[in-house]
Amino acid sequence: MLKRLDRADLEKLLAALATGYRLLTPQRLADGTRLHRPHGEGALALQGEPVQRKPTEAFFPQHDPLLRIGEQGEVTTCDPPDRPVALFGLNAADLACIAFIDRFFADPPADDHYLARRKDALLVGLTGFAGPGGDFLPPANGMCDLELLALGQNWLGVPWTPRGEALLEGFPDGEQAEVEELQETARTRGNPAQDLLEKAAGLVASEVVPDDFWREIGDRCILCSGCNLACPTCTCFCVEDRQEQAATLRSRVWDSCQFDAFMREASGHNPLGTEALRTRRRIHHKLAADVTRWGEFGCLLCGRCDRVCPTGIGIQAVAAEILARFGA
Amino acid sequence: MTATLTTCPYCGTGCMLYLLSDGQGRLVGVEPSAGHPVSRGQLCVKGWNAHAFVQHPDRLKTPLVRRNGTLEPAGWDEALDLVHQRFRQISAAHGPDSLVFFSSAKVGNEENYLLMKLARVGYGTNNIDHCARLCHSSTVTGLVETLGSGAMTNTVACLDETDLVLVIGSNTTEQHPLIGSRILQATQRGCRLIVADGRRIKLSRHADLHLRHRNGTDVALLNGIMQQILELGLENRAFIEERTENFTALQESLAAFTPERVAAITGLQADEITAAARMFGTAKRAMLLYAMGITQHSHGVDNVRAVSNLALLTGNLGKPGTGVNPLRGQNNVQGACDMGALPDVLTGYQKVAEPSVRDRFAAAWGRPLPDRPGLMATHAFDAALAGRARAFFILGENPVLSEANQAHVVKALAAIDFLVVVDIFPTETSAFADVVLPAACYAEKDGTFTSTERRVQRFRRALPPPGEARADWEILSALLERCGLPAGYPGPGQIMDEIAAVTPSYGGISYPRLEESGLQWPCPNHDHPGTPILHRQSCTRGKGRFSPVDFRPSRELPDAAYPLLLNTGRTGMHWHTGTMTRRSHLLDREEHSAFIEIHPEDAARLSIRDRQQVSVESRRGEVRVMATLTDRVPLGQVFMPFHFVEGAANALTNNALDPESGIPEFKVCAVRITPC
């Protein structure tokens, strides 16, 4: 099944989504920030860089109340919102990131709290000519319920699940040849960023990157923790307890492995006690450890850590530097 | 889920961010503004955690009045009536100058404006000041004399087009991280960097030259660099002739500052001073950045003069990529100064001693103004102990932890008749109060902050205040009304309209014009686009004035009894007295307790191990903290942040004041350390 939607059809699809879901769509705010916002709050921004905030936030929020412990010690869990979320406008990298942390949270012991939000959620990909200024974004080829391939003023609708299929019901049919043309464009363009990452990962895994290099990169870290907070595949959290009247509210809060306290022992000793070691860990985890654990990189090239880093040491920048210096 | 665009509540850099709430009244996070010229989609660690303290259960939620020695909940009318009645009584008995008002660099411009109006025409005293006294009063005094304006001359974005940055007395990557990171980016593109700081701060690892001069010897260092610039013929003759005055006096004053003499004073090598002079003097465009390391000395104003002299000598003023750039500490310390929360000036630095200024304000406010400049905050505690200051109104400050010589402050607060504290959390200062008024924090009200680059920008309400807490402008309006002054402002926007009407440099500022990234003052009228760079054609005062200065040693140096030099300051994780950051989970976890940095060789000599508890004593007090062994500090020097009540650095510091600016000597005093 393949459909072809014009702008009116797209609005119709969004209206249908908004009836069953808390629909979030990419919108450009007054200061230029592109964020996922409740649909209808502002104008849709159908083209542009990836939404600034990581999309995995919908299932794993920055500050997430888990449970309340009452005066008598009774525990009540905090329930997720009534209506499931529909995330509209995800590119291939973002969809891959969601798939990555789905596997992490579903892996036994499964994280019920995450799954409660995730299980009925709907994902809508938006690829094709939907990048900044209408730049090309490679098709996701799955990882979502339905994918819209932007062709300018029209979109090809490809369902990937029965729910996606139902939502596309009734729209005019599309031409398979147009999808193939987009696939061909993706093939021709290749993925130079992925190539670079693979080469850098090879160097990191084979331990040819010396400690001095990590010291140098660590010296440039101002410890904002933004790389971790922006990364859709970072899943580390800490637990915060707060007294609210007589009850204690326990929440999980995004953490950062760049903090000294992340690994510091009660004795004060820290096996990752220097910026150099922590920087190495940040890169090594994504490019080497995750490969061992999951069989793929923990970096899906969404670009957020490079965008958020005030000193230019996001993962792609570091990978490029590794390659330039040790790749010969 | 709502997203509210607002300005960060921490430092003076002025980043804008979105406060994110879950739609059920709970703040859940922060996202940087992508389009803002300073934040550019990025934040520092405190910015990323700017939501974390807002809904902390410790927030003050109801007015408190002391009854039989205990602070007990009270109604707003009861509390405000009591404040007004006691201030009237004390003023009637001891004169209006027995009242002292501390404003806050953490609240909006509109609120600073209302408090200084309340002090001056509500209660008839110019005794109004705020924590700028403790940070950049030396800058305001020094730069007004030499350039005519006591603010950062250039913009943060100028770092993208400069050829050299000299950072002196600023740990920029920790204290103004989004400016510090911009310096690091500049070095990546080849900009040269000189760091003058005794400590091995992060920036020093990227410096072409790191000058580790002794604390308190900045005048000697800067004079030495200028002496060598002249010796090498690297001064900008054309600029000196066209744009400056008093050059001959400067030249004569520098003669004695030979590299050898300066080396002996500063502890540097003579050739380091020459190298700095050559590097600075040959740069096409150079920016000078400084902060508390320059200002917090008993010769802070002289330090500022020396910095200004260096910029004038080399013509680094009035164009992109240059300038004298004091980095203001608090998010609104620039604004609190601009608003005249100072004892000698009204808004826009209009002098209270000037009859025409008083007449203009009297016409606008409908009441005559007191004509004698008031007490500086640092003098107010002496006045309290002498019985001259009897009632204090402290808005959003915590002097028990932030002022030098804590014992002195505590004694003064215990001696006065009446203390009112307005704050968002209970503090070490509110513990002394007779009345405590609960305030809304930045996330719960509207207003404007003015950043270090003179950018006036909006902060916006993202959620209602807790309990009965009110916005400071509402609290102050209620007191103005009790004083018989009209204060029926519908909102802060109308207060800003009144500010614009009486303040030439803010004349063109109005809320509709601040919607996106704000405006940089001076902005004299509604068509004016704002002024990113000051002193372009001529200085605010006309000619730039060279102000020669001589080297004066710090007031208390190490000796046999107290052999170590104590330097104090802040860390990247915490903010000032910790009221907010120690209630922010991740920040508090990262730095959880008081510590002192000590050089490993000094520690070995004193048999101190890493993380061991030590006693630190000065002539004014003793605290117990954890020792952190690090060569970040030079031999013979120790460093303590002032964030921690349980190991208060300011129990030790020396309240020796600069004679002109009244700033205490936070950066130099003598201590001894013993293992516990």
PDB file of C-alpha atoms in Angstrom, chain B residues 517-643:
ATOM      1  CA  SER B 517      16.704  38.779  21.887  1.00  0.00           C
ATOM      2  CA  GLY B 518      16.428  42.154  23.604  1.00  0.00           C
ATOM      3  CA  LEU B 519      18.189  45.486  23.067  1.00  0.00           C
ATOM      4  CA  GLN B 520      21.619  46.713  24.167  1.00  0.00           C
ATOM      5  CA  TRP B 521      21.720  50.096  25.912  1.00  0.00           C
ATOM      6  CA  PRO B 522      22.220  52.949  25.294  1.00  0.00           C
ATOM      7  CA  CYS B 523      18.931  52.876  23.428  1.00  0.00           C
ATOM      8  CA  PRO B 524      17.744  56.472  23.756  1.00  0.00           C
ATOM      9  CA  ASN B 525      14.562  56.421  21.682  1.00  0.00           C
ATOM     10  CA  HIS B 526      11.989  54.119  20.156  1.00  0.00           C
ATOM     11  CA  ASP B 527      13.654  54.045  16.721  1.00  0.00           C
ATOM     12  CA  HIS B 528      17.146  53.398  18.098  1.00  0.00           C
ATOM     13  CA  PRO B 529      18.494  49.894  17.344  1.00  0.00           C
ATOM     14  CA  GLY B 530      20.575  49.705  20.528  1.00  0.00           C
ATOM     15  CA  THR B 531      24.358  49.984  20.922  1.00  0.00           C
ATOM     16  CA  PRO B 532      26.467  46.807  20.766  1.00  0.00           C
ATOM     17  CA  ILE B 533      29.795  48.667  20.985  1.00  0.00           C
ATOM     18  CA  LEU B 534      30.429  51.699  23.185  1.00  0.00           C
ATOM     19  CA  HIS B 535      32.892  54.575  22.661  1.00  0.00           C
ATOM     20  CA  ARG B 536      32.961  54.226  18.842  1.00  0.00           C
ATOM     21  CA  GLN B 537      33.743  57.791  17.761  1.00  0.00           C
ATOM     22  CA  SER B 538      34.531  59.208  21.161  1.00  0.00           C
ATOM     23  CA  CYS B 539      34.242  57.962  24.712  1.00  0.00           C
ATOM     24  CA  THR B 540      31.085  58.570  26.708  1.00  0.00           C
ATOM     25  CA  ARG B 541      33.051  61.178  28.660  1.00  0.00           C
ATOM     26  CA  GLY B 542      34.678  62.627  25.514  1.00  0.00           C
ATOM     27  CA  LYS B 543      38.391  61.775  25.610  1.00  0.00           C
ATOM     28  CA  GLY B 544      39.508  58.503  27.168  1.00  0.00           C
ATOM     29  CA  ARG B 545      41.427  59.436  30.298  1.00  0.00           C
ATOM     30  CA  PHE B 546      44.656  57.752  31.326  1.00  0.00           C
ATOM     31  CA  SER B 547      44.525  57.371  35.084  1.00  0.00           C
ATOM     32  CA  PRO B 548      48.007  56.527  36.407  1.00  0.00           C
ATOM     33  CA  VAL B 549      48.124  54.175  39.378  1.00  0.00           C
ATOM     34  CA  ASP B 550      50.805  53.068  41.760  1.00  0.00           C
ATOM     35  CA  PHE B 551      51.182  49.608  43.288  1.00  0.00           C
ATOM     36  CA  ARG B 552      49.767  49.199  46.803  1.00  0.00           C
ATOM     37  CA  PRO B 553      50.115  45.816  48.501  1.00  0.00           C
ATOM     38  CA  SER B 554      47.063  43.999  49.825  1.00  0.00           C
ATOM     39  CA  ARG B 555      46.054  44.875  53.357  1.00  0.00           C
ATOM     40  CA  GLU B 556      46.713  41.517  54.994  1.00  0.00           C
ATOM     41  CA  LEU B 557      49.498  39.340  53.645  1.00  0.00           C
ATOM     42  CA  PRO B 558      50.746  35.997  54.960  1.00  0.00           C
ATOM     43  CA  ASP B 559      53.104  36.167  57.935  1.00  0.00           C
ATOM     44  CA  ALA B 560      54.557  33.774  60.480  1.00  0.00           C
ATOM     45  CA  ALA B 561      51.251  33.340  62.363  1.00  0.00           C
ATOM     46  CA  TYR B 562      49.057  33.018  59.289  1.00  0.00           C
ATOM     47  CA  PRO B 563      51.436  31.761  56.609  1.00  0.00           C
ATOM     48  CA  LEU B 564      49.092  31.002  53.680  1.00  0.00           C
ATOM     49  CA  LEU B 565      47.332  33.384  51.312  1.00  0.00           C
ATOM     50  CA  LEU B 566      43.597  32.658  51.057  1.00  0.00           C
ATOM     51  CA  ASN B 567      41.945  33.349  47.721  1.00  0.00           C
ATOM     52  CA  THR B 568      38.158  32.990  47.526  1.00  0.00           C
ATOM     53  CA  GLY B 569      35.680  32.686  44.683  1.00  0.00           C
ATOM     54  CA  ARG B 570      33.174  30.355  43.123  1.00  0.00           C
ATOM     55  CA  THR B 571      33.020  27.010  41.342  1.00  0.00           C
ATOM     56  CA  GLY B 572      31.261  26.109  38.131  1.00  0.00           C
ATOM     57  CA  MET B 573      28.606  24.007  39.859  1.00  0.00           C
ATOM     58  CA  HIS B 574      27.334  26.380  42.506  1.00  0.00           C
ATOM     59  CA  TRP B 575      25.970  29.848  42.679  1.00  0.00           C
ATOM     60  CA  HIS B 576      27.024  32.219  45.441  1.00  0.00           C
ATOM     61  CA  THR B 577      25.497  31.254  48.794  1.00  0.00           C
ATOM     62  CA  GLY B 578      24.030  28.056  47.382  1.00  0.00           C
ATOM     63  CA  THR B 579      20.407  29.044  48.035  1.00  0.00           C
ATOM     64  CA  MET B 580      19.422  27.735  44.584  1.00  0.00           C
ATOM     65  CA  THR B 581      22.178  25.365  43.458  1.00  0.00           C
ATOM     66  CA  ARG B 582      22.406  23.422  46.701  1.00  0.00           C
ATOM     67  CA  ARG B 583      18.723  22.676  46.135  1.00  0.00           C
ATOM     68  CA  SER B 584      19.392  21.483  42.576  1.00  0.00           C
ATOM     69  CA  HIS B 585      19.927  17.746  42.704  1.00  0.00           C
ATOM     70  CA  LEU B 586      22.698  17.218  40.141  1.00  0.00           C
ATOM     71  CA  LEU B 587      24.627  20.365  41.033  1.00  0.00           C
ATOM     72  CA  ASP B 588      24.544  19.594  44.724  1.00  0.00           C
ATOM     73  CA  ARG B 589      25.548  15.985  44.110  1.00  0.00           C
ATOM     74  CA  GLU B 590      28.568  17.084  42.074  1.00  0.00           C
ATOM     75  CA  GLU B 591      29.935  19.350  44.811  1.00  0.00           C
ATOM     76  CA  HIS B 592      28.388  18.304  48.020  1.00  0.00           C
ATOM     77  CA  SER B 593      30.484  19.903  50.733  1.00  0.00           C
ATOM     78  CA  ALA B 594      32.843  22.702  51.612  1.00  0.00           C
ATOM     79  CA  PHE B 595      36.468  22.311  50.550  1.00  0.00           C
ATOM     80  CA  ILE B 596      39.756  24.123  50.333  1.00  0.00           C
ATOM     81  CA  GLU B 597      42.250  23.712  47.499  1.00  0.00           C
ATOM     82  CA  ILE B 598      45.803  23.362  48.739  1.00  0.00           C
ATOM     83  CA  HIS B 599      49.027  22.684  46.871  1.00  0.00           C
ATOM     84  CA  PRO B 600      50.325  19.128  47.450  1.00  0.00           C
ATOM     85  CA  GLU B 601      53.688  20.422  48.706  1.00  0.00           C
ATOM     86  CA  ASP B 602      52.035  22.717  51.255  1.00  0.00           C
ATOM     87  CA  ALA B 603      49.784  19.825  52.251  1.00  0.00           C
ATOM     88  CA  ALA B 604      52.743  17.491  52.680  1.00  0.00           C
ATOM     89  CA  ARG B 605      54.483  20.041  54.881  1.00  0.00           C
ATOM     90  CA  LEU B 606      51.370  20.291  57.047  1.00  0.00           C
ATOM     91  CA  SER B 607      50.762  16.484  57.033  1.00  0.00           C
ATOM     92  CA  ILE B 608      47.422  16.875  55.284  1.00  0.00           C
ATOM     93  CA  ARG B 609      46.018  14.105  53.086  1.00  0.00           C
ATOM     94  CA  ASP B 610      43.568  14.523  50.224  1.00  0.00           C
ATOM     95  CA  ARG B 611      39.944  14.790  51.451  1.00  0.00           C
ATOM     96  CA  GLN B 612      40.995  15.133  55.056  1.00  0.00           C
ATOM     97  CA  GLN B 613      39.082  17.550  57.298  1.00  0.00           C
ATOM     98  CA  VAL B 614      41.165  20.591  58.184  1.00  0.00           C
ATOM     99  CA  SER B 615      40.710  23.659  60.299  1.00  0.00           C
ATOM    100  CA  VAL B 616      41.253  26.961  58.485  1.00  0.00           C
ATOM    101  CA  GLU B 617      41.765  30.012  60.651  1.00  0.00           C
ATOM    102  CA  SER B 618      42.180  33.687  59.931  1.00  0.00           C
ATOM    103  CA  ARG B 619      42.238  36.643  62.317  1.00  0.00           C
ATOM    104  CA  ARG B 620      38.446  36.804  61.942  1.00  0.00           C
ATOM    105  CA  GLY B 621      37.234  33.252  62.225  1.00  0.00           C
ATOM    106  CA  GLU B 622      37.723  29.526  61.882  1.00  0.00           C
ATOM    107  CA  VAL B 623      35.984  26.929  59.728  1.00  0.00           C
ATOM    108  CA  ARG B 624      36.371  23.211  59.120  1.00  0.00           C
ATOM    109  CA  VAL B 625      36.423  21.959  55.554  1.00  0.00           C
ATOM    110  CA  MET B 626      37.756  19.141  53.410  1.00  0.00           C
ATOM    111  CA  ALA B 627      41.236  19.535  51.904  1.00  0.00           C
ATOM    112  CA  THR B 628      41.520  19.055  48.147  1.00  0.00           C
ATOM    113  CA  LEU B 629      45.125  18.575  47.096  1.00  0.00           C
ATOM    114  CA  THR B 630      45.762  20.124  43.708  1.00  0.00           C
ATOM    115  CA  ASP B 631      48.403  22.061  41.850  1.00  0.00           C
ATOM    116  CA  ARG B 632      45.634  24.276  40.469  1.00  0.00           C
ATOM    117  CA  VAL B 633      46.644  26.650  43.260  1.00  0.00           C
ATOM    118  CA  PRO B 634      50.201  27.943  43.459  1.00  0.00           C
ATOM    119  CA  LEU B 635      52.472  27.078  46.340  1.00  0.00           C
ATOM    120  CA  GLY B 636      51.650  29.181  49.375  1.00  0.00           C
ATOM    121  CA  GLN B 637      48.113  29.925  48.246  1.00  0.00           C
ATOM    122  CA  VAL B 638      44.851  28.199  49.130  1.00  0.00           C
ATOM    123  CA  PHE B 639      41.448  28.654  47.523  1.00  0.00           C
ATOM    124  CA  MET B 640      37.953  28.320  48.954  1.00  0.00           C
ATOM    125  CA  PRO B 641      34.568  28.831  47.308  1.00  0.00           C
ATOM    126  CA  PHE B 642      32.072  30.818  49.363  1.00  0.00           C
ATOM    127  CA  HIS B 643      29.030  28.649  48.593  1.00  0.00           C
TER     128      HIS B 643
END
